[in-house]
Structure formats: structure tokens, C-alpha cells
Phi, psi and omega in degrees: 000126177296122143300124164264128180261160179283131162333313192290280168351292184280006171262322199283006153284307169306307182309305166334291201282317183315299181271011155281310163313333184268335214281286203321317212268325202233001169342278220269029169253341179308335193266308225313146198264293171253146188231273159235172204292301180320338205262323174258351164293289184352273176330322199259336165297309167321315191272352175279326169299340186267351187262002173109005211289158149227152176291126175109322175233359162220284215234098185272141170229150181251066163266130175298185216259347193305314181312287195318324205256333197265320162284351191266310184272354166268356154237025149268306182296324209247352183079154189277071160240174186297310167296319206292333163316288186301296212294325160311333187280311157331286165288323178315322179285009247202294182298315184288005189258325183277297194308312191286343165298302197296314167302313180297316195305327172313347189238315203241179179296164145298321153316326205269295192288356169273314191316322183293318185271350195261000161285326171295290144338323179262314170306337138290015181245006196283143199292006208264313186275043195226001168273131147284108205226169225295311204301326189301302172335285148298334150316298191288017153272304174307287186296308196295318190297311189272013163245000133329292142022251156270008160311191189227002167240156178261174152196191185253000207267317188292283220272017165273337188290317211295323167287346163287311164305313177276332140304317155296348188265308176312294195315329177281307178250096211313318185267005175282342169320291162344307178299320171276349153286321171306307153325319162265330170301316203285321203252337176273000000 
């Protein structure tokens, strides 16, 4: 006999699994001082934004620049350290790991759609992926847009959310442009 779970219910089980998997998986990588060097251009352009810097003109990179400003306000708020980095990395996946559940209970069961967010996360646990990097970012951009996406209703209010999003994952990540022009063709 199928158990019916409530949205809500299924979502605070998947966050539950979700945010057990990060804790296990990147615990003991939080402190680790370099995994990679892109993960420290990152740190130093961020603390250059907090010294008045601007990207691009005090300090370059060819990354697009919303990563630099999304590390720059997580350690304004949490302070300039290595972990307040790893821990931005950390909820982006925590998000796009939920977005990516939310997206499967569409196809699949629920037990199935946790497994999905909770796959997303141990495939993210390899030590080369545990630096908060631009793809970590932009997934928690990306994963809410495409289950917007794929929703069954249209409106102009979702597809301005879906464009802002899909804008925001390019800003992180450069080549996610494409994705996000392919994304709106599609919806408009």
C-alpha cells in the first residue's frame, strides 16, 4: 500500500536527507585550506569587493562576476573565513538537490524524488567537487528554473521568475548562457 506524502512532508524529508548528506559528505573538507586554486581567485576577488574592489577593474578574472558578489555577501554576513565559502557551497547544493527532488516527484514517486536529490549530493561529494565553485552556484539557479519549468501552468509572473533565474545561473556560470536562451524558447 502506497503512502501519500503532503508537499510539505516531502519536502522537510528530502531537506532532512539532503542536509544530512552535506553535513557527512563535506564535514571534514570544510577547513581543508585548498582543493582548488579556482575556489581561491574566487575568495580573493570576494574580499576585494568587501574592501571597495570592483571585479574586473581592481581585480580579474574571466569568470562571470555574481559568484564574486554571492561570496563577497556571504562573508559579510558569516565573516572571512574558508568555511563561510564551503558553507555557500554547501546550501547552493542543499538547494539545487531540493529543486532537483521536486523536479522528479513529477515523474517519479516520492521515495524516488528524494533518492534524486539525495544522488545529486553523493555525486557532488568527490573530493575534486567539495571547493565552492561557479557549477555549485549556478545549479541553485538553474534546478528552481527548470522545476518552474516544467510545471503545468504558464503565467507571465513564472516566466519572468524562470528569467531572472536562468539569468542568474549564467551570471555564475558563463555557459549556462545558452541554456538559458534554450529555456525560454522553449517557454515562450
Amino acid at each position: 500500500m502506497e503512502r501519500r506524502f503532503s508537499q510539505r512532508a516531502l519536502i522537510l524529508l528530502s531537506l532532512l536527507v539532503i542536509l544530512t548528506l552535506l553535513f557527512v559528505t563535506r564535514w571534514r573538507y570544510m577547513a581543508h585550506e585548498v582543493i582548488d586554486w579556482d575556489e581561491s581567485t574566487f575568495v580573493i576577488i570576494a574580499a576585494d569587493i568587501l574592501r571597495g574592489g570592483l571585479p574586473y577593474v581592481d581585480t580579474l578574472d574571466n569568470k562571470p562576476p555574481l559568484q564574486s558578489f554571492l561570496l563577497a555577501g556571504a562573508m559579510l554576513v558569516l565573516g572571512e573565513t574558508l568555511v563561510t565559502v564551503r558553507v555557500l557551497g554547501a546550501v547552493a547544493l542543499a538547494v539545487a538537490a531540493l529543486a532537483f527532488a521536486m523536479i522528479a516527484r513529477r515523474v517519479a514517486g516520492p521515495l524516488l524524488a528524494i533518492g534524486a536529490g539525495a544522488l545529486l549530493v553523493v555525486l557532488a561529494s568527490i573530493p575534486q567537487l567539495q571547493p565552492t565553485l561557479t557549477e555549485h552556484l549556478a545549479l541553485a539557479f538553474l534546478t528552481p528554473a527548470l522545476w518552474l519549468l516544467t510545471g503545468s501552468t504558464a503565467s507571465l509572473r513564472r516566466a519572468f521568475l524562470i528569467g531572472l533565474l536562468l539569468m542568474a545561473a549564467a551570471l555564475c556560470r558563463s555557459n549556462l548562457g545558452l541554456v538559458a536562451l534554450a529555456g525560454l524558447m522553449l517557454f515562450a
